Amino acid sequence: MTTISKEQSQPWAQSGRQPRIAIVGAGMSGIAAVVKLRKAGYMDLTVFEKEGRVGGTWRENRYPGLSCDIPSYFYQFSFEPNPDWTHRFSYGPEIQAYMQRTADKYGVTPLVRFNTPVDELRYEAPVWHLTAGGKTEVFDVVVAATGVLHHPSVPEIPGLEDFAGEKFHTARWQDDLDLSGKKVGIIGTGSTSAQIVGAITEQVEKLSLFQRTAQWMHPLWQKEYGPVWKFLLRHIPGLSKLAYWGVLQSIEQSFVRATLGNKLVLAYVAWACRRNLEKNVADPELRAKLTPDYKAACKRLIFCSSFYPAISRDNADLVTEGIERVEAKGIRTRDGQLHELDVLVLATGFKVSNFILPTRVIGEGGQELGGRWDGTPRAHRAMSIPGFPNFWMLEGPTGPVGNISLIMVSEYQVDYLISSLNKMKRDGLAAMAPKQSAFETYNQAMAEAVRHTIWFTGGCQSWYLDKEGVPNIYPWTPARYRREMRNPDFNEYRLMKDVAEFASEPDAIAESMGAEQAVAA
Ligand code: NAP
C-alpha cells in the first residue's frame, strides 16, 4: 500500500475538487467514457491502455474478412455520426480508423498512457490505489472499460505445441503472412471463422475447416453506399440520427425479439437461416454436415453471405470428425486421417469470464474480485459490484451483448456513471457501491428471466453460458436497459458520506462481502 497524504484521501465530493478518474482500456467504451465524462464536466481523466494504440477489439482483430455485422449507422458513437461509411456493414480497418479519428478529434489520445497494463487495483476507503508500470497512483473513481472478448481462448488439444507450421489465434493475426498456395486449417466455426473462410478460401491451396458444432447463418445484406446518399447524410440535418434510430428499431423489433423468445420472429429467423443454407449449399452431404441440431439464435447468430459459397468450393474441406491431436505436419482426426497443414488458425473464441481480470482488483475487507466471481462473473446492472465502491465497469458481466450495438450499450452505461458521479457531487458522498440485497434481487430476476430466452431454451452450448450453464447476459429488451440506465435508482446503493465510520461497522462490511464470505472470514 502506498502512503498518501490526508489531502489525497479527502473525498473529492466534499473538498470541491474534480474526481481523479482512471479509465482502464482505450477501446470503444473507453473512448466513449472520456468524451462523455469531459462533456459532463469531469476533466481529471487518465486512461491506461495495455497496447500501443486505441481501438480495442478493432485494433486487435486484423484477420482477413473482418467486418461488423451490426449496421454502420448504428455501430457508431451518437456524438460522432459518420456520413462516410462506405458500406452498410463496415469492414474492420474502417472502424479502427473511425475509432482512432474520434479519439484524436475529441482529445482522448493525449490522455492515454499506452503500453501500460494495470496490474493491481486496491481500494483503501475512499480511494483506489492503482499500480501500473511499477508505479502506484491514487484515484477516486475507477472505470474498467476492458471489454469482453479480448483474452484469446486457446484450446487444450494434445500436440498443439508440436505443430511445425505457422499457428496463431485469430486475434493475433500475422499481418505479413501470404496464404497463397498454402494448406490452411481453421479450428472453430463462430462468426470470426465464417468471415475468414469467406475471405481466404479462394486464395489458398486447400482450406480445412474443423467443425465441432455447426452454426446457423443468416445472410448478410451487404451494400456499398454511393456519393448521393453520403451527400444527403452530410447535408440534411437529422438524417444521420434518423438512420441510427431506424436501424435500432429494426434490430429491436426483429433479432432482439427472437432471442427473447418471440415465437413468430424466431420462426422467421429459423426459416431465413435454413433457406440461406439450402440456397447456397448444393451438395446434400455438405448441407447435412452444416445443419445444426439446435435452434437458430441460440448461439450468437452469424450474419455472413460469403461462408457457404466458400465452403462449397472444391479446395475446401469441412472436417466434422473430431480432432485426435495436432502433429508437426497437421491435424490427425479420430478416424486416423492426417490433414496436412502449413498454417493452423485457432478461431476458438475468447475467455469471456475475465473482464478486467487478470488485473488484481481488491475491494473492501480485502476481498478479491477474481475470488468473488470464481468463474461466474456477475454485476449489478452490468456495471458495479457490492464491496467495490467507486468502481464501475463498462460492458461488464450480465450486460446486453447479443446481436446489438455495443457502442450504444457503452454509451448508456457512461450516462449512468455520470448520473452517479453527479449524485456523489450533489450529496457530498465519499463512496458508493451497490447494496448486496439490490445486487441479489437484480441477479435473481435475471436468472429467472434468462430461462425464457433462446440462449437457454435453444439447446446449445455458447459463450453466453457461464460455468454453471446459465446465460450471463441481459434477458430483457435493450429499450428496458436504456430506461434503467437513464433513471438510476440510488436506493439500490450504499451511499457513504463518512467512510471511516462505515468501515468500522461489521454488519455493513458483512453485507458488502456477501453473507457466506463474511462468515468464512
Ligand atoms: P466463438 O463464437 O466463441 O466460436 C468459437 C469456435 O471455436 C466455436 O465454433 C467452438 O466450437 C470452437 N472451439 C472452441 N474450442 C474448441 C476446441 N477445443 N475444439 C474444437 N473447436 C473448438 O468465437 P468467435 O467466432 O471468435 O466469435 C466470438 C464473438 O465475437 C461472436 O460471438 C461475436 O459476438 C463476436 N464477433 C462479432 C463479429 C461481428 O461481425 N460483429 C465478428 C466476429 C466476432 P463449439 O461451438 O462447439 O463450442
Coordinates of C-alpha atoms and ligand atoms in Angstrom, one line a residue:
M1 CA 0.0 0.0 0.0
T2 CA 1.3 3.5 -0.8
T3 CA 1.2 6.1 1.9
I4 CA -0.9 9.1 0.8
S5 CA -1.5 12.5 2.3
K6 CA -4.7 13.4 4.1
E7 CA -5.5 15.7 1.2
Q8 CA -5.1 12.9 -1.3
S9 CA -7.6 10.7 0.6
Q10 CA -10.1 13.5 1.2
P11 CA -13.4 12.6 -0.6
W12 CA -13.5 14.6 -3.8
A13 CA -17.2 15.5 -3.5
Q14 CA -16.5 17.0 -0.1
S15 CA -13.5 19.0 -1.0
G16 CA -14.8 20.6 -4.1
R17 CA -12.1 19.3 -6.3
Q18 CA -12.5 17.2 -9.5
P19 CA -12.6 13.4 -9.0
R20 CA -9.4 11.7 -10.3
I21 CA -10.8 9.1 -12.7
A22 CA -8.8 6.2 -14.0
I23 CA -10.2 4.5 -17.1
V24 CA -8.8 1.1 -17.9
G25 CA -8.8 0.5 -21.6
A26 CA -8.9 2.7 -24.7
G27 CA -11.3 0.7 -26.8
M28 CA -14.7 2.0 -27.9
S29 CA -16.1 2.1 -24.4
G30 CA -13.0 3.9 -23.0
I31 CA -13.3 6.4 -25.8
A32 CA -17.0 6.9 -25.1
A33 CA -16.3 7.4 -21.4
V34 CA -13.7 10.1 -21.9
V35 CA -15.7 12.1 -24.4
K36 CA -18.9 11.9 -22.4
L37 CA -17.3 12.5 -19.0
R38 CA -15.5 15.6 -20.3
K39 CA -18.7 16.9 -21.8
A40 CA -20.3 16.4 -18.3
G41 CA -17.5 18.5 -16.7
Y42 CA -15.3 15.7 -15.4
M43 CA -11.9 16.7 -16.6
D44 CA -9.3 14.8 -14.5
L45 CA -9.1 11.7 -16.5
T46 CA -6.2 9.2 -17.1
V47 CA -6.6 6.3 -19.5
F48 CA -4.5 3.2 -19.1
E49 CA -4.1 1.1 -22.2
K50 CA -2.1 -2.2 -22.4
E51 CA -1.3 -1.8 -26.1
G52 CA 0.2 1.0 -28.2
R53 CA -2.9 2.3 -29.9
V54 CA -6.6 3.0 -29.2
G55 CA -9.3 0.8 -30.7
G56 CA -9.6 -2.3 -28.5
T57 CA -11.2 -5.1 -30.4
W58 CA -10.8 -3.3 -33.7
R59 CA -7.1 -2.8 -33.1
E60 CA -6.5 -6.4 -32.1
N61 CA -8.6 -8.2 -34.7
R62 CA -7.0 -7.8 -38.2
Y63 CA -7.9 -11.1 -39.8
P64 CA -9.0 -11.2 -43.5
G65 CA -12.7 -10.5 -44.0
L66 CA -13.0 -8.8 -40.6
S67 CA -16.2 -6.8 -40.6
C68 CA -19.0 -5.8 -38.3
D69 CA -22.4 -7.5 -38.7
I70 CA -24.2 -4.6 -37.0
P71 CA -25.1 -1.9 -39.5
S72 CA -22.6 1.0 -39.7
Y73 CA -25.1 3.8 -38.9
F74 CA -25.9 2.0 -35.6
Y75 CA -22.3 0.9 -34.9
Q76 CA -21.0 4.4 -34.3
F77 CA -20.9 6.9 -31.4
S78 CA -24.1 9.0 -31.1
F79 CA -21.9 12.1 -30.7
E80 CA -19.8 11.3 -33.9
P81 CA -22.1 10.3 -36.7
N82 CA -20.1 9.3 -39.8
P83 CA -21.7 10.1 -43.1
D84 CA -18.8 8.5 -44.9
W85 CA -19.2 4.8 -44.1
T86 CA -18.5 3.0 -47.3
H87 CA -20.7 0.0 -46.6
R88 CA -23.9 -0.9 -44.8
F89 CA -21.7 -3.3 -42.7
S90 CA -18.3 -1.7 -42.1
Y91 CA -15.0 -3.5 -42.6
G92 CA -12.6 -3.7 -39.6
P93 CA -9.9 -1.3 -40.8
E94 CA -12.6 1.4 -41.5
I95 CA -14.0 1.0 -38.0
Q96 CA -10.4 1.1 -36.5
A97 CA -9.7 4.3 -38.5
Y98 CA -13.0 5.8 -37.1
M99 CA -12.0 4.9 -33.5
Q100 CA -8.6 6.5 -34.0
R101 CA -10.1 9.6 -35.6
T102 CA -12.7 10.0 -32.9
A103 CA -10.1 9.6 -30.2
D104 CA -7.9 12.2 -31.8
K105 CA -10.7 14.6 -32.6
Y106 CA -12.1 14.6 -29.0
G107 CA -8.7 14.8 -27.3
V108 CA -8.8 11.3 -25.9
T109 CA -5.4 10.2 -27.3
P110 CA -3.2 12.6 -25.2
L111 CA -4.9 11.3 -22.0
V112 CA -3.9 7.7 -22.8
R113 CA -0.9 6.0 -21.2
F114 CA -0.1 3.5 -23.8
N115 CA 1.7 0.1 -23.2
T116 CA 0.7 0.4 -19.6
P117 CA -1.4 -2.6 -18.4
V118 CA -2.9 -2.2 -14.9
D119 CA -1.5 -4.8 -12.6
E120 CA -3.5 -4.1 -9.4
L121 CA -6.3 -2.0 -8.1
R122 CA -6.7 -1.8 -4.3
Y123 CA -9.5 0.0 -2.5
E124 CA -8.4 1.9 0.6
A125 CA -11.5 3.8 1.5
P126 CA -12.4 6.1 -0.1
V127 CA -9.8 5.9 -2.9
W128 CA -8.3 3.4 -5.3
H129 CA -4.5 2.6 -5.4
L130 CA -3.8 1.7 -9.0
T131 CA -0.5 0.0 -9.8
A132 CA 0.7 0.0 -13.4
G133 CA 4.2 0.0 -14.9
G134 CA 5.8 -0.4 -11.4
K135 CA 4.2 2.8 -10.2
T136 CA 1.2 3.2 -7.8
E137 CA -1.1 6.2 -8.0
V138 CA -4.3 7.2 -6.3
F139 CA -7.7 7.7 -8.0
D140 CA -11.1 8.5 -6.6
V141 CA -13.0 6.5 -9.3
V142 CA -12.0 3.6 -11.5
V143 CA -13.8 2.8 -14.7
A144 CA -13.0 -0.7 -16.2
A145 CA -13.5 -0.3 -19.9
T146 CA -11.7 -3.5 -20.7
G147 CA -14.2 -5.2 -23.0
V148 CA -15.5 -8.8 -23.1
L149 CA -13.8 -10.6 -26.0
H150 CA -10.1 -9.8 -25.6
H151 CA -8.5 -12.8 -23.9
P152 CA -8.0 -15.4 -26.7
S153 CA -9.1 -18.9 -25.7
V154 CA -6.5 -21.4 -26.8
P155 CA -7.9 -24.9 -26.9
E156 CA -6.3 -27.7 -24.9
I157 CA -5.7 -30.1 -27.8
P158 CA -2.9 -32.6 -27.4
G159 CA 0.2 -31.9 -29.5
L160 CA -0.7 -28.3 -30.3
E161 CA 2.8 -27.2 -29.5
D162 CA 4.3 -29.7 -31.9
F163 CA 2.8 -28.1 -35.0
A164 CA 5.7 -27.1 -37.3
G165 CA 4.0 -24.5 -39.4
E166 CA 2.6 -21.1 -38.5
K167 CA 0.0 -21.3 -35.8
F168 CA -1.9 -18.4 -34.2
H169 CA -5.2 -17.3 -32.7
T170 CA -7.5 -15.1 -34.9
A171 CA -6.9 -12.1 -32.6
R172 CA -3.2 -12.4 -33.2
W173 CA -3.2 -12.5 -37.0
Q174 CA 0.2 -12.5 -38.7
D175 CA -0.1 -9.4 -40.9
D176 CA 2.7 -10.3 -43.3
L177 CA 1.7 -13.8 -43.9
D178 CA 0.9 -14.7 -47.5
L179 CA -1.6 -17.6 -47.6
S180 CA -1.5 -18.1 -51.4
G181 CA -0.8 -21.7 -52.3
K182 CA -0.8 -22.8 -48.6
K183 CA -2.8 -25.5 -46.9
V184 CA -4.7 -23.7 -44.2
G185 CA -6.6 -25.3 -41.3
I186 CA -9.1 -23.4 -39.1
I187 CA -10.4 -24.8 -35.9
G188 CA -13.8 -23.3 -34.9
T189 CA -16.9 -22.2 -36.7
G190 CA -18.1 -19.0 -35.0
S191 CA -18.6 -15.5 -36.5
T192 CA -14.8 -15.0 -36.8
S193 CA -14.2 -18.2 -38.6
A194 CA -17.1 -17.7 -41.0
Q195 CA -15.7 -14.3 -42.1
I196 CA -12.1 -15.7 -42.5
V197 CA -13.3 -18.8 -44.5
G198 CA -15.3 -16.4 -46.8
A199 CA -12.3 -14.2 -47.3
I200 CA -9.4 -16.6 -47.8
T201 CA -10.7 -19.9 -49.4
E202 CA -10.3 -18.6 -53.0
Q203 CA -6.6 -17.8 -52.5
V204 CA -5.4 -20.8 -50.5
E205 CA -4.4 -24.2 -52.0
K206 CA -6.6 -26.0 -49.5
L207 CA -8.8 -24.9 -46.7
S208 CA -9.7 -27.5 -44.0
L209 CA -12.3 -26.3 -41.5
F210 CA -12.5 -28.3 -38.3
Q211 CA -16.1 -28.1 -37.1
R212 CA -17.2 -29.2 -33.7
T213 CA -20.6 -27.7 -33.9
A214 CA -22.5 -26.5 -36.9
Q215 CA -23.8 -22.9 -36.9
W216 CA -26.9 -21.3 -38.2
M217 CA -26.2 -18.4 -40.5
H218 CA -28.3 -15.6 -41.7
P219 CA -27.4 -13.8 -44.9
L220 CA -25.6 -10.5 -44.6
W221 CA -27.2 -8.0 -46.8
Q222 CA -24.1 -6.0 -47.6
K223 CA -24.4 -2.9 -49.7
E224 CA -21.9 -0.2 -50.8
Y225 CA -23.1 3.4 -50.2
G226 CA -22.9 5.8 -53.1
P227 CA -21.9 9.5 -53.2
V228 CA -25.5 10.8 -53.3
W229 CA -26.5 9.1 -50.1
K230 CA -23.4 10.3 -48.3
F231 CA -24.1 13.8 -49.6
L232 CA -27.6 13.7 -48.2
L233 CA -26.4 12.4 -44.8
R234 CA -23.9 15.2 -44.6
H235 CA -26.3 17.9 -45.5
I236 CA -29.8 17.0 -44.3
P237 CA -30.0 17.8 -40.6
G238 CA -31.2 14.9 -38.6
L239 CA -30.9 12.3 -41.3
S240 CA -28.0 10.6 -39.5
K241 CA -30.0 10.4 -36.4
L242 CA -32.9 9.0 -38.3
A243 CA -30.7 6.3 -39.8
Y244 CA -29.4 5.4 -36.4
W245 CA -32.9 5.3 -34.9
G246 CA -34.2 3.3 -37.9
V247 CA -31.6 0.6 -37.5
L248 CA -32.1 0.5 -33.8
Q249 CA -35.8 -0.1 -34.2
S250 CA -35.4 -2.7 -36.9
I251 CA -32.9 -4.7 -34.8
E252 CA -35.0 -4.3 -31.6
Q253 CA -38.1 -5.5 -33.4
S254 CA -36.5 -8.4 -35.1
F255 CA -33.5 -10.3 -33.8
V256 CA -33.8 -8.9 -30.2
R257 CA -37.3 -10.2 -30.1
A258 CA -36.3 -13.5 -31.4
T259 CA -33.6 -14.0 -28.8
L260 CA -36.0 -13.0 -26.0
G261 CA -38.4 -15.8 -27.1
N262 CA -40.9 -14.2 -29.6
K263 CA -42.1 -17.3 -31.4
L264 CA -43.1 -15.5 -34.6
V265 CA -39.7 -13.7 -35.1
L266 CA -37.9 -16.9 -34.1
A267 CA -39.8 -18.8 -36.7
Y268 CA -38.7 -16.2 -39.3
V269 CA -35.1 -16.4 -38.2
A270 CA -35.1 -20.2 -38.4
W271 CA -36.7 -20.1 -41.8
A272 CA -34.3 -17.5 -43.2
C273 CA -31.2 -19.4 -41.9
R274 CA -32.5 -22.8 -43.3
R275 CA -33.3 -21.1 -46.7
N276 CA -29.8 -19.5 -46.7
L277 CA -28.3 -22.9 -46.3
E278 CA -30.4 -24.6 -48.8
K279 CA -30.0 -21.9 -51.4
N280 CA -26.2 -21.7 -51.1
V281 CA -25.0 -25.2 -50.5
A282 CA -26.0 -27.5 -53.3
D283 CA -24.2 -30.7 -52.1
P284 CA -26.8 -32.5 -49.8
E285 CA -24.0 -34.3 -47.9
L286 CA -22.2 -31.0 -47.1
R287 CA -25.6 -29.4 -46.3
A288 CA -26.3 -32.1 -43.8
K289 CA -23.0 -31.6 -42.1
L290 CA -23.6 -27.8 -41.9
T291 CA -27.1 -28.3 -40.4
P292 CA -27.1 -27.5 -36.6
D293 CA -29.1 -29.7 -34.2
Y294 CA -30.3 -26.8 -32.0
K295 CA -32.5 -23.8 -32.6
A296 CA -31.3 -20.7 -34.6
A297 CA -30.2 -17.7 -32.5
C298 CA -29.3 -20.0 -29.5
K299 CA -25.6 -19.3 -30.2
R300 CA -24.7 -15.8 -31.2
L301 CA -26.3 -15.7 -34.7
I302 CA -23.8 -15.4 -37.5
F303 CA -24.5 -13.0 -40.3
C304 CA -22.4 -13.9 -43.3
S305 CA -23.0 -14.4 -47.0
S306 CA -19.6 -15.4 -48.1
F307 CA -19.2 -18.6 -46.0
Y308 CA -21.5 -21.1 -47.8
P309 CA -20.1 -20.3 -51.3
A310 CA -16.5 -20.6 -49.9
I311 CA -17.0 -23.9 -48.0
S312 CA -18.7 -25.3 -51.1
R313 CA -15.6 -24.8 -53.2
D314 CA -13.5 -27.8 -54.4
N315 CA -10.5 -26.7 -52.4
A316 CA -12.5 -26.6 -49.2
D317 CA -13.0 -29.5 -46.8
L318 CA -15.4 -29.4 -43.9
V319 CA -14.0 -31.8 -41.3
T320 CA -16.5 -33.0 -38.8
E321 CA -14.6 -35.9 -37.5
G322 CA -13.3 -34.9 -34.0
I323 CA -9.7 -33.8 -33.5
E324 CA -7.5 -36.5 -32.0
R325 CA -4.3 -34.5 -31.8
V326 CA -2.1 -32.0 -33.5
E327 CA 1.1 -33.2 -35.1
A328 CA 4.1 -31.5 -36.7
K329 CA 2.6 -31.8 -40.1
G330 CA -1.1 -31.1 -39.4
I331 CA -4.2 -32.4 -37.5
R332 CA -5.0 -36.0 -37.0
T333 CA -8.7 -36.7 -36.7
R334 CA -10.3 -39.6 -34.7
D335 CA -10.7 -41.6 -37.9
G336 CA -6.9 -41.8 -38.1
Q337 CA -6.6 -39.4 -41.1
L338 CA -3.8 -36.8 -41.1
H339 CA -4.9 -33.4 -42.5
E340 CA -1.7 -31.9 -43.7
L341 CA -1.4 -28.1 -43.0
D342 CA 1.1 -25.3 -43.5
V343 CA -0.9 -22.8 -41.3
L344 CA -3.1 -23.5 -38.4
V345 CA -5.6 -20.8 -37.3
L346 CA -7.3 -21.0 -33.9
A347 CA -10.7 -19.4 -34.4
T348 CA -11.6 -20.7 -31.0
G349 CA -13.1 -17.6 -29.4
F350 CA -12.3 -15.9 -26.1
K351 CA -12.2 -16.4 -22.4
V352 CA -15.4 -14.5 -21.6
S353 CA -15.4 -14.7 -17.8
N354 CA -12.4 -12.5 -17.3
F355 CA -13.5 -8.9 -18.0
I356 CA -10.9 -6.8 -16.1
L357 CA -9.1 -9.9 -14.7
P358 CA -6.3 -10.9 -14.5
T359 CA -5.7 -7.4 -13.1
R360 CA -5.9 -8.0 -9.3
V361 CA -8.9 -6.0 -8.0
I362 CA -9.1 -5.8 -4.2
G363 CA -12.2 -4.3 -2.7
E364 CA -13.5 -3.6 0.8
G365 CA -12.3 -6.0 3.5
G366 CA -9.5 -7.3 1.3
Q367 CA -11.9 -9.3 -0.9
E368 CA -10.6 -10.1 -4.4
L369 CA -12.7 -9.8 -7.4
G370 CA -11.4 -13.0 -9.0
G371 CA -12.2 -14.9 -5.9
R372 CA -15.6 -13.3 -5.6
W373 CA -16.5 -14.2 -9.2
D374 CA -14.8 -17.6 -9.2
G375 CA -15.5 -18.1 -12.9
T376 CA -19.1 -16.9 -12.6
P377 CA -18.9 -13.1 -13.0
R378 CA -21.9 -11.1 -12.0
A379 CA -22.5 -7.4 -11.6
H380 CA -25.3 -5.1 -10.6
R381 CA -26.8 -3.8 -13.8
A382 CA -23.6 -4.9 -15.6
M383 CA -21.7 -2.1 -14.0
S384 CA -20.9 -2.4 -10.3
I385 CA -20.2 -4.9 -7.6
P386 CA -21.1 -4.9 -3.8
G387 CA -17.9 -4.3 -1.8
F388 CA -16.1 -2.5 -4.6
P389 CA -17.1 1.2 -4.1
N390 CA -16.4 3.8 -6.8
F391 CA -15.6 1.0 -9.2
W392 CA -17.6 0.9 -12.4
M393 CA -17.5 -1.4 -15.4
L394 CA -18.5 -0.7 -19.0
E395 CA -19.6 -3.9 -20.8
G396 CA -19.4 -5.7 -17.5
P397 CA -21.0 -9.1 -16.8
T398 CA -24.8 -9.6 -17.3
G399 CA -25.0 -6.8 -19.9
P400 CA -26.9 -6.8 -23.2
V401 CA -24.4 -8.2 -25.6
G402 CA -26.4 -10.3 -28.0
N403 CA -26.6 -9.0 -31.6
I404 CA -26.9 -5.3 -30.8
S405 CA -24.5 -2.4 -30.9
L406 CA -22.1 -2.5 -28.0
I407 CA -21.2 1.2 -28.7
M408 CA -24.8 2.1 -27.9
V409 CA -24.7 -0.1 -24.7
S410 CA -21.4 1.6 -23.6
E411 CA -22.9 5.0 -24.1
Y412 CA -25.9 4.2 -21.9
Q413 CA -23.6 2.9 -19.2
V414 CA -21.4 6.0 -19.3
D415 CA -24.6 8.1 -18.9
Y416 CA -25.5 6.1 -15.8
L417 CA -21.9 6.5 -14.5
I418 CA -22.2 10.3 -15.0
S419 CA -25.6 10.4 -13.1
S420 CA -23.9 8.5 -10.2
L421 CA -21.0 10.9 -10.1
N422 CA -23.4 13.8 -10.2
K423 CA -25.3 12.3 -7.3
M424 CA -22.0 11.9 -5.3
K425 CA -21.2 15.6 -6.0
R426 CA -24.7 16.8 -5.1
D427 CA -24.8 14.9 -1.8
G428 CA -21.1 15.2 -0.9
L429 CA -20.6 11.4 -0.9
A430 CA -17.3 9.8 -0.2
A431 CA -18.2 6.5 -1.8
M432 CA -21.0 4.4 -3.4
A433 CA -21.4 0.8 -4.1
P434 CA -24.5 -1.4 -4.8
K435 CA -26.2 -3.0 -1.8
Q436 CA -25.7 -6.7 -1.7
S437 CA -29.5 -7.1 -1.4
A438 CA -30.1 -5.0 -4.6
F439 CA -27.4 -7.0 -6.4
E440 CA -29.1 -10.2 -5.4
T441 CA -32.6 -9.1 -6.3
Y442 CA -31.4 -7.9 -9.7
N443 CA -29.4 -11.1 -10.4
Q444 CA -32.2 -13.4 -9.2
A445 CA -34.7 -11.7 -11.6
M446 CA -32.2 -12.0 -14.4
A447 CA -31.5 -15.7 -13.7
E448 CA -35.3 -16.3 -13.8
A449 CA -35.9 -14.2 -17.0
V450 CA -33.0 -15.7 -18.9
R451 CA -34.6 -19.1 -18.7
H452 CA -37.2 -17.9 -21.2
T453 CA -34.6 -16.7 -23.8
I454 CA -33.5 -18.7 -26.8
W455 CA -29.9 -18.7 -25.3
F456 CA -31.2 -21.1 -22.6
T457 CA -34.1 -22.9 -24.3
G458 CA -32.3 -23.4 -27.7
G459 CA -30.4 -26.5 -26.7
C460 CA -26.8 -25.3 -27.5
Q461 CA -23.5 -24.5 -25.8
S462 CA -22.3 -21.0 -26.3
W463 CA -20.0 -18.4 -24.9
Y464 CA -23.1 -16.7 -23.4
L465 CA -23.3 -19.5 -20.8
D466 CA -21.2 -19.3 -17.6
K467 CA -19.6 -22.3 -15.9
E468 CA -23.0 -23.1 -14.3
G469 CA -24.6 -23.3 -17.7
V470 CA -26.6 -20.1 -17.2
P471 CA -26.6 -17.4 -19.8
N472 CA -24.6 -14.5 -18.4
I473 CA -26.5 -11.9 -20.4
Y474 CA -29.2 -9.3 -20.0
P475 CA -32.5 -11.1 -20.6
W476 CA -34.8 -8.1 -21.3
T477 CA -35.1 -5.7 -24.2
P478 CA -32.4 -3.1 -24.9
A479 CA -35.2 -0.5 -24.6
R480 CA -35.7 -1.6 -20.9
Y481 CA -31.9 -1.4 -20.3
R482 CA -31.9 2.1 -21.9
R483 CA -34.7 3.2 -19.4
E484 CA -32.8 1.7 -16.5
M485 CA -29.6 3.4 -17.4
R486 CA -31.4 6.8 -17.8
N487 CA -33.2 6.5 -14.5
P488 CA -30.8 5.2 -11.8
D489 CA -32.5 4.1 -8.6
F490 CA -30.0 5.2 -5.9
N491 CA -31.9 3.3 -3.3
E492 CA -30.1 0.3 -4.7
Y493 CA -26.8 1.8 -3.4
R494 CA -24.9 2.2 -0.2
L495 CA -24.3 5.9 -0.3
M496 CA -21.4 6.6 2.1
K497 CA -20.7 10.0 3.5
D498 CA -18.2 9.0 6.2
V499 CA -16.2 6.1 5.0
A500 CA -14.2 5.7 8.2
E501 CA -17.4 5.3 10.2
F502 CA -18.7 2.8 7.7
A503 CA -15.6 0.7 7.7
S504 CA -15.8 0.1 11.4
E505 CA -19.4 -1.3 11.1
P506 CA -19.1 -5.1 10.9
D507 CA -22.6 -5.5 9.6
A508 CA -22.0 -3.2 6.7
I509 CA -18.8 -5.0 5.8
A510 CA -20.6 -8.3 6.0
E511 CA -23.3 -7.0 3.6
S512 CA -20.7 -5.7 1.2
M513 CA -18.8 -9.1 1.2
G514 CA -21.9 -11.2 1.0
A515 CA -23.1 -13.3 3.9
E516 CA -21.2 -16.5 3.3
Q517 CA -17.9 -14.8 2.6
A518 CA -18.2 -12.8 5.8
V519 CA -18.9 -15.9 7.9
A520 CA -15.9 -17.6 6.3
A521 CA -13.8 -14.6 7.0
Ligands
NAP1 P1 -16.9 -18.2 -30.8 O1 -18.2 -17.7 -31.3 O2 -16.8 -18.4 -29.3 O3 -16.6 -19.5 -31.6 C1 -15.5 -20.4 -31.2 C2 -15.5 -21.6 -32.0 O4 -14.4 -22.4 -31.7 C3 -16.7 -22.5 -31.9 O5 -17.1 -23.0 -33.1 C4 -16.3 -23.5 -30.9 O6 -16.9 -24.8 -31.1 C5 -14.8 -23.7 -31.4 N1 -14.0 -24.3 -30.4 C6 -13.6 -23.8 -29.3 N2 -12.8 -24.7 -28.6 C7 -12.6 -25.8 -29.4 C8 -11.9 -27.0 -29.3 N3 -11.2 -27.3 -28.3 N4 -12.1 -27.9 -30.4 C9 -12.8 -27.6 -31.4 N5 -13.5 -26.4 -31.6 C10 -13.4 -25.5 -30.6 O7 -15.7 -17.2 -31.2 P2 -15.6 -16.2 -32.4 O8 -16.0 -16.7 -33.7 O9 -14.3 -15.6 -32.3 O10 -16.7 -15.1 -32.0 C11 -16.8 -14.6 -30.7 C12 -17.8 -13.5 -30.7 O11 -17.1 -12.3 -31.3 C13 -19.0 -13.6 -31.5 O12 -20.0 -14.4 -31.0 C14 -19.4 -12.2 -31.7 O13 -20.1 -11.8 -30.6 C15 -18.1 -11.5 -31.8 N6 -17.8 -11.3 -33.2 C16 -18.6 -10.4 -33.8 C17 -18.4 -10.1 -35.2 C18 -19.2 -9.1 -35.8 O14 -19.3 -9.1 -37.0 N7 -19.9 -8.2 -35.1 C19 -17.4 -10.8 -35.9 C20 -16.6 -11.8 -35.2 C21 -16.8 -12.0 -33.9 P3 -18.3 -25.0 -30.3 O15 -19.4 -24.2 -31.0 O16 -18.5 -26.5 -30.4 O17 -18.1 -24.6 -28.9

